[in-house]
Structures are given as C-alpha cells and as structure tokens.
PDB file of C-alpha atoms in Angstrom:
ATOM      1  CA  UNK A   1       9.131  81.290 -30.606  1.00 45.00           C
ATOM      2  CA  UNK A   2      10.263  80.785 -34.248  1.00 47.00           C
ATOM      3  CA  UNK A   3      13.224  78.732 -33.124  1.00 47.00           C
ATOM      4  CA  UNK A   4      11.025  76.410 -31.092  1.00 49.00           C
ATOM      5  CA  UNK A   5       8.680  76.009 -34.210  1.00 52.00           C
ATOM      6  CA  UNK A   6      11.543  75.212 -36.437  1.00 49.00           C
ATOM      7  CA  UNK A   7      13.043  72.726 -34.049  1.00 53.00           C
ATOM      8  CA  UNK A   8       9.621  71.008 -33.878  1.00 50.00           C
ATOM      9  CA  UNK A   9       9.328  70.780 -37.589  1.00 52.00           C
ATOM     10  CA  UNK A  10      12.822  69.396 -37.787  1.00 48.00           C
ATOM     11  CA  UNK A  11      12.314  66.811 -35.097  1.00 56.00           C
ATOM     12  CA  UNK A  12      10.396  64.218 -37.028  1.00 50.00           C
ATOM     13  CA  UNK A  13      13.068  64.365 -39.686  1.00 45.00           C
ATOM     14  CA  UNK A  14      16.023  64.288 -37.421  1.00 48.00           C
ATOM     15  CA  UNK A  15      14.757  61.429 -35.306  1.00 52.00           C
ATOM     16  CA  UNK A  16      13.326  59.247 -38.170  1.00 49.00           C
ATOM     17  CA  UNK A  17      14.515  55.688 -38.712  1.00 42.00           C
ATOM     18  CA  UNK A  18      16.601  56.759 -41.763  1.00 39.00           C
ATOM     19  CA  UNK A  19      18.173  59.617 -39.781  1.00 54.00           C
ATOM     20  CA  UNK A  20      19.659  57.589 -37.030  1.00 54.00           C
ATOM     21  CA  UNK A  21      21.745  54.367 -37.237  1.00 47.00           C
ATOM     22  CA  UNK A  22      21.108  52.143 -34.342  1.00 54.00           C
ATOM     23  CA  UNK A  23      24.384  52.892 -32.491  1.00 59.00           C
ATOM     24  CA  UNK A  24      24.359  56.690 -33.247  1.00 87.00           C
ATOM     25  CA  UNK A  25      22.395  58.102 -30.275  1.00 94.00           C
ATOM     26  CA  UNK A  26      24.536  58.461 -27.267  1.00 96.00           C
ATOM     27  CA  UNK A  27      24.314  60.795 -24.313  1.00 98.00           C
ATOM     28  CA  UNK A  28      26.537  63.842 -23.796  1.00 97.00           C
ATOM     29  CA  UNK A  29      27.623  62.534 -20.374  1.00 98.00           C
ATOM     30  CA  UNK A  30      26.513  60.367 -17.443  1.00 98.00           C
ATOM     31  CA  UNK A  31      26.366  61.554 -13.854  1.00 99.00           C
ATOM     32  CA  UNK A  32      25.869  59.512 -10.670  1.00 99.00           C
ATOM     33  CA  UNK A  33      22.686  60.782  -8.869  1.00 99.00           C
ATOM     34  CA  UNK A  34      22.627  58.125  -6.087  1.00 98.00           C
ATOM     35  CA  UNK A  35      25.154  55.739  -4.548  1.00 98.00           C
ATOM     36  CA  UNK A  36      23.982  52.652  -2.431  1.00 96.00           C
ATOM     37  CA  UNK A  37      26.910  50.633  -1.417  1.00 94.00           C
ATOM     38  CA  UNK A  38      28.567  49.380  -4.592  1.00 94.00           C
ATOM     39  CA  UNK A  39      25.559  50.483  -6.607  1.00 97.00           C
ATOM     40  CA  UNK A  40      25.895  53.791  -8.452  1.00 98.00           C
ATOM     41  CA  UNK A  41      22.697  55.007 -10.204  1.00 99.00           C
ATOM     42  CA  UNK A  42      23.260  57.310 -13.246  1.00 99.00           C
ATOM     43  CA  UNK A  43      21.564  59.838 -15.303  1.00 99.00           C
ATOM     44  CA  UNK A  44      22.345  59.592 -18.990  1.00 99.00           C
ATOM     45  CA  UNK A  45      22.314  63.347 -19.921  1.00 99.00           C
ATOM     46  CA  UNK A  46      21.525  64.871 -23.398  1.00 98.00           C
ATOM     47  CA  UNK A  47      22.269  68.614 -23.723  1.00 98.00           C
ATOM     48  CA  UNK A  48      20.868  71.187 -26.192  1.00 97.00           C
ATOM     49  CA  UNK A  49      23.289  72.333 -28.764  1.00 95.00           C
ATOM     50  CA  UNK A  50      25.529  75.085 -27.466  1.00 95.00           C
ATOM     51  CA  UNK A  51      24.152  74.719 -24.018  1.00 96.00           C
ATOM     52  CA  UNK A  52      25.636  76.930 -21.292  1.00 95.00           C
ATOM     53  CA  UNK A  53      25.242  76.319 -17.536  1.00 94.00           C
ATOM     54  CA  UNK A  54      23.891  79.900 -17.262  1.00 95.00           C
ATOM     55  CA  UNK A  55      20.932  79.061 -19.662  1.00 93.00           C
ATOM     56  CA  UNK A  56      18.391  77.796 -17.034  1.00 95.00           C
ATOM     57  CA  UNK A  57      16.831  75.346 -19.501  1.00 97.00           C
ATOM     58  CA  UNK A  58      13.799  73.209 -18.634  1.00 98.00           C
ATOM     59  CA  UNK A  59      14.721  69.536 -17.730  1.00 98.00           C
ATOM     60  CA  UNK A  60      12.972  66.143 -18.239  1.00 99.00           C
ATOM     61  CA  UNK A  61      14.021  62.894 -16.766  1.00 99.00           C
ATOM     62  CA  UNK A  62      12.779  59.476 -18.291  1.00 99.00           C
ATOM     63  CA  UNK A  63      12.406  56.326 -16.459  1.00 99.00           C
ATOM     64  CA  UNK A  64      12.534  52.977 -18.469  1.00 98.00           C
ATOM     65  CA  UNK A  65      10.011  50.218 -18.490  1.00 98.00           C
ATOM     66  CA  UNK A  66      10.451  46.515 -17.747  1.00 97.00           C
ATOM     67  CA  UNK A  67       7.909  45.589 -15.023  1.00 97.00           C
ATOM     68  CA  UNK A  68      10.319  46.742 -12.400  1.00 98.00           C
ATOM     69  CA  UNK A  69      12.351  43.600 -13.330  1.00 98.00           C
ATOM     70  CA  UNK A  70      14.747  44.984 -15.666  1.00 97.00           C
ATOM     71  CA  UNK A  71      15.276  47.572 -18.546  1.00 97.00           C
ATOM     72  CA  UNK A  72      17.789  50.029 -19.844  1.00 98.00           C
ATOM     73  CA  UNK A  73      17.990  53.862 -19.959  1.00 98.00           C
ATOM     74  CA  UNK A  74      18.603  53.439 -23.775  1.00 97.00           C
ATOM     75  CA  UNK A  75      14.741  52.864 -24.120  1.00 97.00           C
ATOM     76  CA  UNK A  76      14.291  56.743 -24.069  1.00 98.00           C
ATOM     77  CA  UNK A  77      17.409  57.906 -25.747  1.00 97.00           C
ATOM     78  CA  UNK A  78      15.380  58.864 -28.845  1.00 97.00           C
ATOM     79  CA  UNK A  79      12.903  60.916 -26.772  1.00 97.00           C
ATOM     80  CA  UNK A  80      15.753  62.456 -24.871  1.00 98.00           C
ATOM     81  CA  UNK A  81      17.653  63.338 -27.963  1.00 97.00           C
ATOM     82  CA  UNK A  82      14.342  64.849 -29.364  1.00 96.00           C
ATOM     83  CA  UNK A  83      13.695  66.965 -26.235  1.00 98.00           C
ATOM     84  CA  UNK A  84      17.343  68.092 -26.127  1.00 97.00           C
ATOM     85  CA  UNK A  85      16.955  69.367 -29.750  1.00 96.00           C
ATOM     86  CA  UNK A  86      13.846  71.436 -28.426  1.00 96.00           C
ATOM     87  CA  UNK A  87      16.110  73.133 -25.843  1.00 96.00           C
ATOM     88  CA  UNK A  88      15.646  70.734 -22.869  1.00 98.00           C
ATOM     89  CA  UNK A  89      18.495  69.205 -20.775  1.00 98.00           C
ATOM     90  CA  UNK A  90      17.082  65.726 -21.232  1.00 99.00           C
ATOM     91  CA  UNK A  91      17.997  62.769 -18.882  1.00 99.00           C
ATOM     92  CA  UNK A  92      17.333  59.050 -19.037  1.00 99.00           C
ATOM     93  CA  UNK A  93      17.653  57.518 -15.388  1.00 99.00           C
ATOM     94  CA  UNK A  94      18.838  54.190 -14.277  1.00 98.00           C
ATOM     95  CA  UNK A  95      17.024  52.862 -11.134  1.00 98.00           C
ATOM     96  CA  UNK A  96      17.128  49.718  -9.151  1.00 98.00           C
ATOM     97  CA  UNK A  97      15.254  46.758 -10.623  1.00 98.00           C
ATOM     98  CA  UNK A  98      14.304  43.260  -9.302  1.00 97.00           C
ATOM     99  CA  UNK A  99      16.639  41.068 -11.343  1.00 96.00           C
ATOM    100  CA  UNK A 100      19.766  43.006 -10.812  1.00 96.00           C
ATOM    101  CA  UNK A 101      19.383  44.526  -7.437  1.00 97.00           C
ATOM    102  CA  UNK A 102      16.986  42.080  -5.663  1.00 96.00           C
ATOM    103  CA  UNK A 103      14.641  44.968  -4.815  1.00 97.00           C
ATOM    104  CA  UNK A 104      10.953  45.762  -5.085  1.00 98.00           C
ATOM    105  CA  UNK A 105       8.812  48.453  -6.822  1.00 98.00           C
ATOM    106  CA  UNK A 106       8.970  50.450  -3.547  1.00 98.00           C
ATOM    107  CA  UNK A 107      12.769  50.973  -4.020  1.00 98.00           C
ATOM    108  CA  UNK A 108      12.067  51.947  -7.705  1.00 98.00           C
ATOM    109  CA  UNK A 109       9.820  54.709  -6.347  1.00 99.00           C
ATOM    110  CA  UNK A 110      12.524  55.947  -3.978  1.00 99.00           C
ATOM    111  CA  UNK A 111      14.970  56.060  -6.781  1.00 99.00           C
ATOM    112  CA  UNK A 112      12.659  58.011  -8.955  1.00 99.00           C
ATOM    113  CA  UNK A 113      12.107  60.643  -6.231  1.00 99.00           C
ATOM    114  CA  UNK A 114      15.939  60.693  -5.611  1.00 99.00           C
ATOM    115  CA  UNK A 115      16.631  61.522  -9.309  1.00 99.00           C
ATOM    116  CA  UNK A 116      14.074  64.444  -9.358  1.00 99.00           C
ATOM    117  CA  UNK A 117      15.547  65.801  -6.151  1.00 99.00           C
ATOM    118  CA  UNK A 118      19.248  65.444  -7.391  1.00 99.00           C
ATOM    119  CA  UNK A 119      18.367  67.181 -10.599  1.00 99.00           C
ATOM    120  CA  UNK A 120      16.807  70.069  -8.673  1.00 99.00           C
ATOM    121  CA  UNK A 121      19.649  70.120  -6.199  1.00 98.00           C
ATOM    122  CA  UNK A 122      22.225  70.320  -8.950  1.00 98.00           C
ATOM    123  CA  UNK A 123      20.334  72.764 -11.186  1.00 98.00           C
ATOM    124  CA  UNK A 124      23.284  75.123 -11.547  1.00 98.00           C
ATOM    125  CA  UNK A 125      25.640  72.255 -12.591  1.00 97.00           C
ATOM    126  CA  UNK A 126      23.302  71.008 -15.063  1.00 98.00           C
ATOM    127  CA  UNK A 127      22.219  74.394 -16.268  1.00 98.00           C
ATOM    128  CA  UNK A 128      18.439  73.983 -15.681  1.00 98.00           C
ATOM    129  CA  UNK A 129      15.638  75.819 -14.174  1.00 98.00           C
ATOM    130  CA  UNK A 130      14.647  73.828 -10.834  1.00 98.00           C
ATOM    131  CA  UNK A 131      11.147  75.154 -11.402  1.00 98.00           C
ATOM    132  CA  UNK A 132      10.690  73.375 -14.767  1.00 98.00           C
ATOM    133  CA  UNK A 133      11.381  69.696 -14.171  1.00 99.00           C
ATOM    134  CA  UNK A 134       9.363  67.146 -16.017  1.00 99.00           C
ATOM    135  CA  UNK A 135       9.128  63.440 -14.954  1.00 99.00           C
ATOM    136  CA  UNK A 136       8.306  61.068 -17.701  1.00 99.00           C
ATOM    137  CA  UNK A 137       8.461  57.223 -18.239  1.00 99.00           C
ATOM    138  CA  UNK A 138       6.911  54.166 -19.838  1.00 98.00           C
ATOM    139  CA  UNK A 139       4.954  51.208 -18.265  1.00 98.00           C
ATOM    140  CA  UNK A 140       6.790  50.574 -14.891  1.00 98.00           C
ATOM    141  CA  UNK A 141       8.924  53.633 -15.557  1.00 99.00           C
ATOM    142  CA  UNK A 142       5.625  55.482 -16.085  1.00 99.00           C
ATOM    143  CA  UNK A 143       4.687  54.219 -12.658  1.00 99.00           C
ATOM    144  CA  UNK A 144       7.941  55.531 -11.230  1.00 99.00           C
ATOM    145  CA  UNK A 145       7.366  58.970 -12.860  1.00 99.00           C
ATOM    146  CA  UNK A 146       3.897  59.063 -11.704  1.00 99.00           C
ATOM    147  CA  UNK A 147       4.735  58.188  -8.161  1.00 99.00           C
ATOM    148  CA  UNK A 148       7.144  61.251  -8.091  1.00 99.00           C
ATOM    149  CA  UNK A 149       4.027  63.371  -8.579  1.00 98.00           C
ATOM    150  CA  UNK A 150       1.305  61.490  -6.645  1.00 99.00           C
ATOM    151  CA  UNK A 151       2.769  59.364  -3.902  1.00 98.00           C
ATOM    152  CA  UNK A 152       3.753  61.099  -0.740  1.00 97.00           C
ATOM    153  CA  UNK A 153       6.688  59.675   1.427  1.00 95.00           C
ATOM    154  CA  UNK A 154       8.628  56.873   0.117  1.00 96.00           C
ATOM    155  CA  UNK A 155      11.813  58.874  -0.053  1.00 96.00           C
ATOM    156  CA  UNK A 156      15.374  57.830   0.660  1.00 95.00           C
ATOM    157  CA  UNK A 157      16.698  58.363   4.167  1.00 94.00           C
ATOM    158  CA  UNK A 158      19.625  60.772   4.491  1.00 94.00           C
ATOM    159  CA  UNK A 159      18.579  63.200   1.562  1.00 96.00           C
ATOM    160  CA  UNK A 160      17.957  66.760   1.857  1.00 96.00           C
ATOM    161  CA  UNK A 161      14.187  66.853   2.568  1.00 94.00           C
ATOM    162  CA  UNK A 162      14.096  70.608   1.966  1.00 96.00           C
ATOM    163  CA  UNK A 163      14.483  69.946  -1.842  1.00 98.00           C
ATOM    164  CA  UNK A 164      11.185  68.725  -3.334  1.00 98.00           C
ATOM    165  CA  UNK A 165      10.888  65.604  -5.147  1.00 98.00           C
ATOM    166  CA  UNK A 166       7.677  66.739  -6.815  1.00 98.00           C
ATOM    167  CA  UNK A 167       8.038  67.424 -10.547  1.00 99.00           C
ATOM    168  CA  UNK A 168       6.481  70.346 -12.279  1.00 99.00           C
ATOM    169  CA  UNK A 169       4.856  68.266 -14.903  1.00 99.00           C
ATOM    170  CA  UNK A 170       4.562  64.575 -15.945  1.00 99.00           C
ATOM    171  CA  UNK A 171       4.347  62.707 -19.311  1.00 99.00           C
ATOM    172  CA  UNK A 172       3.331  59.053 -18.875  1.00 99.00           C
ATOM    173  CA  UNK A 173       3.552  56.401 -21.666  1.00 99.00           C
ATOM    174  CA  UNK A 174       1.151  53.489 -20.973  1.00 98.00           C
ATOM    175  CA  UNK A 175       1.979  53.780 -17.192  1.00 99.00           C
ATOM    176  CA  UNK A 176       1.147  51.240 -14.574  1.00 99.00           C
ATOM    177  CA  UNK A 177      -1.240  53.419 -12.690  1.00 98.00           C
ATOM    178  CA  UNK A 178      -2.951  50.821 -10.574  1.00 99.00           C
ATOM    179  CA  UNK A 179      -1.135  48.074  -8.687  1.00 98.00           C
ATOM    180  CA  UNK A 180      -4.178  46.204  -7.422  1.00 98.00           C
ATOM    181  CA  UNK A 181      -6.005  43.234  -8.954  1.00 97.00           C
ATOM    182  CA  UNK A 182      -7.597  45.615 -11.483  1.00 97.00           C
ATOM    183  CA  UNK A 183      -4.212  46.783 -12.924  1.00 98.00           C
ATOM    184  CA  UNK A 184      -0.713  45.361 -12.958  1.00 98.00           C
ATOM    185  CA  UNK A 185       1.885  44.365 -10.494  1.00 97.00           C
ATOM    186  CA  UNK A 186       0.164  43.108  -7.405  1.00 98.00           C
ATOM    187  CA  UNK A 187       2.450  40.031  -7.206  1.00 97.00           C
ATOM    188  CA  UNK A 188       5.412  42.500  -6.957  1.00 97.00           C
ATOM    189  CA  UNK A 189       4.089  44.870  -4.439  1.00 98.00           C
ATOM    190  CA  UNK A 190       2.109  42.330  -2.341  1.00 97.00           C
ATOM    191  CA  UNK A 191      -1.564  42.148  -1.501  1.00 97.00           C
ATOM    192  CA  UNK A 192      -1.178  43.777   1.868  1.00 98.00           C
ATOM    193  CA  UNK A 193       0.477  46.821   0.288  1.00 98.00           C
ATOM    194  CA  UNK A 194      -1.251  46.810  -2.979  1.00 98.00           C
ATOM    195  CA  UNK A 195      -2.624  50.483  -2.817  1.00 98.00           C
ATOM    196  CA  UNK A 196       0.420  52.084  -1.186  1.00 98.00           C
ATOM    197  CA  UNK A 197       2.150  53.100  -4.309  1.00 99.00           C
ATOM    198  CA  UNK A 198      -0.859  52.740  -6.608  1.00 99.00           C
ATOM    199  CA  UNK A 199      -1.308  56.163  -8.174  1.00 99.00           C
ATOM    200  CA  UNK A 200      -5.018  55.451  -8.806  1.00 98.00           C
ATOM    201  CA  UNK A 201      -5.571  54.998  -5.220  1.00 98.00           C
ATOM    202  CA  UNK A 202      -3.403  57.968  -3.889  1.00 98.00           C
ATOM    203  CA  UNK A 203      -4.663  60.858  -6.066  1.00 98.00           C
ATOM    204  CA  UNK A 204      -4.981  63.979  -4.260  1.00 97.00           C
ATOM    205  CA  UNK A 205      -5.073  67.781  -4.981  1.00 98.00           C
ATOM    206  CA  UNK A 206      -1.793  69.456  -5.959  1.00 98.00           C
ATOM    207  CA  UNK A 207      -0.610  66.670  -8.453  1.00 99.00           C
ATOM    208  CA  UNK A 208       1.488  68.336 -11.182  1.00 99.00           C
ATOM    209  CA  UNK A 209      -0.099  68.690 -14.824  1.00 99.00           C
ATOM    210  CA  UNK A 210      -0.015  65.323 -16.571  1.00 99.00           C
ATOM    211  CA  UNK A 211      -0.153  64.030 -20.078  1.00 99.00           C
ATOM    212  CA  UNK A 212      -0.720  60.438 -20.755  1.00 99.00           C
ATOM    213  CA  UNK A 213      -0.417  58.393 -23.833  1.00 99.00           C
ATOM    214  CA  UNK A 214      -2.007  54.772 -23.887  1.00 99.00           C
ATOM    215  CA  UNK A 215      -2.963  52.194 -26.390  1.00 98.00           C
ATOM    216  CA  UNK A 216      -6.705  51.119 -26.274  1.00 98.00           C
ATOM    217  CA  UNK A 217      -5.757  47.507 -26.979  1.00 98.00           C
ATOM    218  CA  UNK A 218      -3.028  47.312 -24.265  1.00 98.00           C
ATOM    219  CA  UNK A 219      -2.872  43.718 -22.953  1.00 96.00           C
ATOM    220  CA  UNK A 220      -0.417  44.496 -20.216  1.00 97.00           C
ATOM    221  CA  UNK A 221      -1.629  47.556 -18.575  1.00 97.00           C
ATOM    222  CA  UNK A 222      -5.477  47.978 -18.992  1.00 97.00           C
ATOM    223  CA  UNK A 223      -6.537  51.041 -20.749  1.00 98.00           C
ATOM    224  CA  UNK A 224      -9.353  51.519 -18.255  1.00 98.00           C
ATOM    225  CA  UNK A 225      -6.853  52.105 -15.644  1.00 98.00           C
ATOM    226  CA  UNK A 226      -5.636  55.368 -17.373  1.00 99.00           C
ATOM    227  CA  UNK A 227      -9.370  56.452 -17.956  1.00 99.00           C
ATOM    228  CA  UNK A 228     -10.069  56.128 -14.298  1.00 99.00           C
ATOM    229  CA  UNK A 229      -6.970  57.866 -13.156  1.00 99.00           C
ATOM    230  CA  UNK A 230      -7.643  60.601 -15.499  1.00 99.00           C
ATOM    231  CA  UNK A 231     -11.251  61.075 -14.044  1.00 99.00           C
ATOM    232  CA  UNK A 232      -9.853  60.968 -10.476  1.00 99.00           C
ATOM    233  CA  UNK A 233      -7.231  63.555 -11.272  1.00 99.00           C
ATOM    234  CA  UNK A 234      -9.818  65.946 -12.685  1.00 99.00           C
ATOM    235  CA  UNK A 235     -12.181  65.317  -9.765  1.00 99.00           C
ATOM    236  CA  UNK A 236      -9.283  66.165  -7.429  1.00 99.00           C
ATOM    237  CA  UNK A 237      -8.834  69.528  -9.282  1.00 99.00           C
ATOM    238  CA  UNK A 238      -5.663  68.575 -11.336  1.00 99.00           C
ATOM    239  CA  UNK A 239      -4.987  68.953 -14.894  1.00 99.00           C
ATOM    240  CA  UNK A 240      -4.698  65.509 -16.733  1.00 99.00           C
ATOM    241  CA  UNK A 241      -4.966  64.803 -20.460  1.00 99.00           C
ATOM    242  CA  UNK A 242      -5.210  61.363 -21.819  1.00 99.00           C
ATOM    243  CA  UNK A 243      -4.405  60.772 -25.708  1.00 99.00           C
ATOM    244  CA  UNK A 244      -5.798  57.428 -26.636  1.00 99.00           C
ATOM    245  CA  UNK A 245      -3.969  55.336 -29.418  1.00 98.00           C
ATOM    246  CA  UNK A 246      -6.736  53.322 -31.058  1.00 98.00           C
ATOM    247  CA  UNK A 247      -6.115  49.578 -31.267  1.00 98.00           C
ATOM    248  CA  UNK A 248      -2.509  49.894 -30.178  1.00 97.00           C
ATOM    249  CA  UNK A 249      -0.796  47.527 -27.638  1.00 97.00           C
ATOM    250  CA  UNK A 250       1.693  48.005 -24.956  1.00 97.00           C
ATOM    251  CA  UNK A 251       4.915  49.784 -25.912  1.00 95.00           C
ATOM    252  CA  UNK A 252       3.587  51.444 -29.105  1.00 96.00           C
ATOM    253  CA  UNK A 253       5.391  54.682 -28.188  1.00 96.00           C
ATOM    254  CA  UNK A 254       8.920  53.263 -28.503  1.00 95.00           C
ATOM    255  CA  UNK A 255      10.741  54.675 -31.620  1.00 91.00           C
ATOM    256  CA  UNK A 256      12.807  52.898 -34.199  1.00 91.00           C
ATOM    257  CA  UNK A 257      16.040  53.411 -32.180  1.00 92.00           C
ATOM    258  CA  UNK A 258      14.831  51.126 -29.375  1.00 92.00           C
ATOM    259  CA  UNK A 259      12.097  48.999 -31.342  1.00 89.00           C
ATOM    260  CA  UNK A 260      13.141  49.058 -34.956  1.00 89.00           C
ATOM    261  CA  UNK A 261       9.972  47.236 -36.059  1.00 86.00           C
ATOM    262  CA  UNK A 262       7.814  49.938 -34.476  1.00 86.00           C
ATOM    263  CA  UNK A 263       8.880  52.610 -36.986  1.00 87.00           C
ATOM    264  CA  UNK A 264       8.484  56.228 -35.913  1.00 94.00           C
ATOM    265  CA  UNK A 265       4.935  57.124 -36.574  1.00 95.00           C
ATOM    266  CA  UNK A 266       3.507  56.873 -33.094  1.00 95.00           C
ATOM    267  CA  UNK A 267       6.696  58.091 -31.516  1.00 96.00           C
ATOM    268  CA  UNK A 268       6.430  61.422 -33.666  1.00 96.00           C
ATOM    269  CA  UNK A 269       2.829  61.818 -32.616  1.00 97.00           C
ATOM    270  CA  UNK A 270       3.708  61.456 -28.881  1.00 97.00           C
ATOM    271  CA  UNK A 271       6.627  64.029 -29.456  1.00 97.00           C
ATOM    272  CA  UNK A 272       4.149  66.541 -31.144  1.00 97.00           C
ATOM    273  CA  UNK A 273       1.613  66.114 -28.378  1.00 98.00           C
ATOM    274  CA  UNK A 274       4.200  66.571 -25.738  1.00 98.00           C
ATOM    275  CA  UNK A 275       5.454  69.778 -27.412  1.00 97.00           C
ATOM    276  CA  UNK A 276       1.895  71.190 -27.396  1.00 97.00           C
ATOM    277  CA  UNK A 277       1.492  70.241 -23.673  1.00 98.00           C
ATOM    278  CA  UNK A 278       4.724  71.886 -22.756  1.00 98.00           C
ATOM    279  CA  UNK A 279       4.075  74.968 -24.655  1.00 96.00           C
ATOM    280  CA  UNK A 280       0.815  75.341 -22.714  1.00 96.00           C
ATOM    281  CA  UNK A 281       2.799  75.149 -19.439  1.00 97.00           C
ATOM    282  CA  UNK A 282       5.353  77.657 -20.580  1.00 95.00           C
ATOM    283  CA  UNK A 283       8.193  75.129 -20.754  1.00 95.00           C
ATOM    284  CA  UNK A 284       8.591  75.883 -24.395  1.00 91.00           C
ATOM    285  CA  UNK A 285       7.933  79.185 -26.385  1.00 80.00           C
ATOM    286  CA  UNK A 286       4.668  79.382 -28.021  1.00 66.00           C
ATOM    287  CA  UNK A 287       4.621  80.019 -31.774  1.00 57.00           C
TER     288      UNK A 287
END
C-alpha cells in the first residue's frame, strides 16, 4: 500500500542517470537454471531489501535483445534493480544465441521456457510466489518472453512437464512478434517454419495478461506488428495493452545504465506504466 507508493515515487530518483555509476548495478547472485553440455545458462538475481525466503514475493524474469544473435543480461539490470526495489525477486536471464552457441531462435524459445519452469520449480529457494511470475524482454528477448506465453510446445526434453512454463503476465518492449516477411527474423527461422514461433500467428485463448511498449517509428520491428498482435489478443479474449511511444525508434526503453545516451525519461515511463499494470493484476499493492 503506502510502502509500494513510496517505492514507486523513489524509483525514478534511485534509478536516474545521476544516481548510478555505470558499474554500480550488480546482481545479488547468479544461479544456473539450465546446463547443456559445457554450457551453463544463468539467472542474474536481484532481491528486495531484507528479502526472506518465506516472503513469497512476485517474480519477474527479463530476456535481453540482440536479434537472437548475441546480447547480455546486463541490458535489463536497471529494470531488474527497479523491480527489486518494488518488492519483486527480479532476474535477468542468459540464453543461447547464434554467435556464441550456433543455435537458432527455436533454442532461444526453449531456454525462455526452461527459465520460467526453473523459477517456478525453485520458488521456495528463491522466496517467490510461483503463481506470480512475469516474463519480460526486449526485441528478440521480447520474442522469447512472448513465446513463453503464446507458443505451445518447444520445450526442452527431460524437464518436468508437470511444472508449467506459462508465465502469469508478460511485459514486452518493442518485441519481435511476427517472424514472417511482415515482421523480423524470417532469415533466422527459415521460410518453411516462419509461423511456428511467430506469436502473431499462434495467438489463442488463455494467453497471460500482456503489456507492450513500442516506438511508432521503429525501423527494426514494425509498429504495425504489435498493433495487429494486440487486436488478435483481444479477439481471442485475452487482456493486452499497447503503449505507443510517438516517433521513438527501436531500443528507446533502455535506461542510462545500458544506453547512457538515452537518458532515463522513457525508461521511467515504462516503469511507471508497468507498476500500474502489475497493481491491476494484484502483483503489487494498490495505493
């Protein structure tokens, strides 16, 4: 209640460019959520102040962007730190990428689902509520997050299928949402499989409540894609809200920690809108 309001007010101050030196945001710990041969995929974990394992906090996991080619969990450190300040156990996930692991977007989706499953499976160790898990991400990472909520199948063999990979909500930042010729990534998924992990083409009922941020001048991922996705989601009976950022290009949401030239104005707006969204869902106390 009042504590959440105070934390929200403090958030834009605490996470402003002047408040954090470039090297000063570091996770509280890292944990391995998936091992494939010599590859260990980790979650970079940010805990709320004074966190106890009995607290059953809401959780949020972020997936970085980079066209499935590369990227770093550091991209979402600023967001993760902000959500931890609000009472979340916040995580930024590593996942396999093309340059480093010689994989495809299909493996990225599998890793995203593995991360959600691992978080839920280890709820007691993390001190989180397995019924309040948010998947979030930007660009290709937004695609990974969206696929955890939309795409059926594409799960890693050998995992516990009794534990759901479906998040309870999604927050997507200029996400790749259409992998056909009308969107982004057809050269990486292949023409013969272009709709298989394309959220626009796989919308169904039962997709978690979704919040999308997207620049209307995005030259990488067409704004029209998220407009169409939002319409399809609503037609399927799902809750989906689109927040347009007028004349903004791709990556506008990155804060000053990851993109110093961006400043924090748009970052702060996305945080404020996310807080309102999560309050409506009961993930944060209302005022």
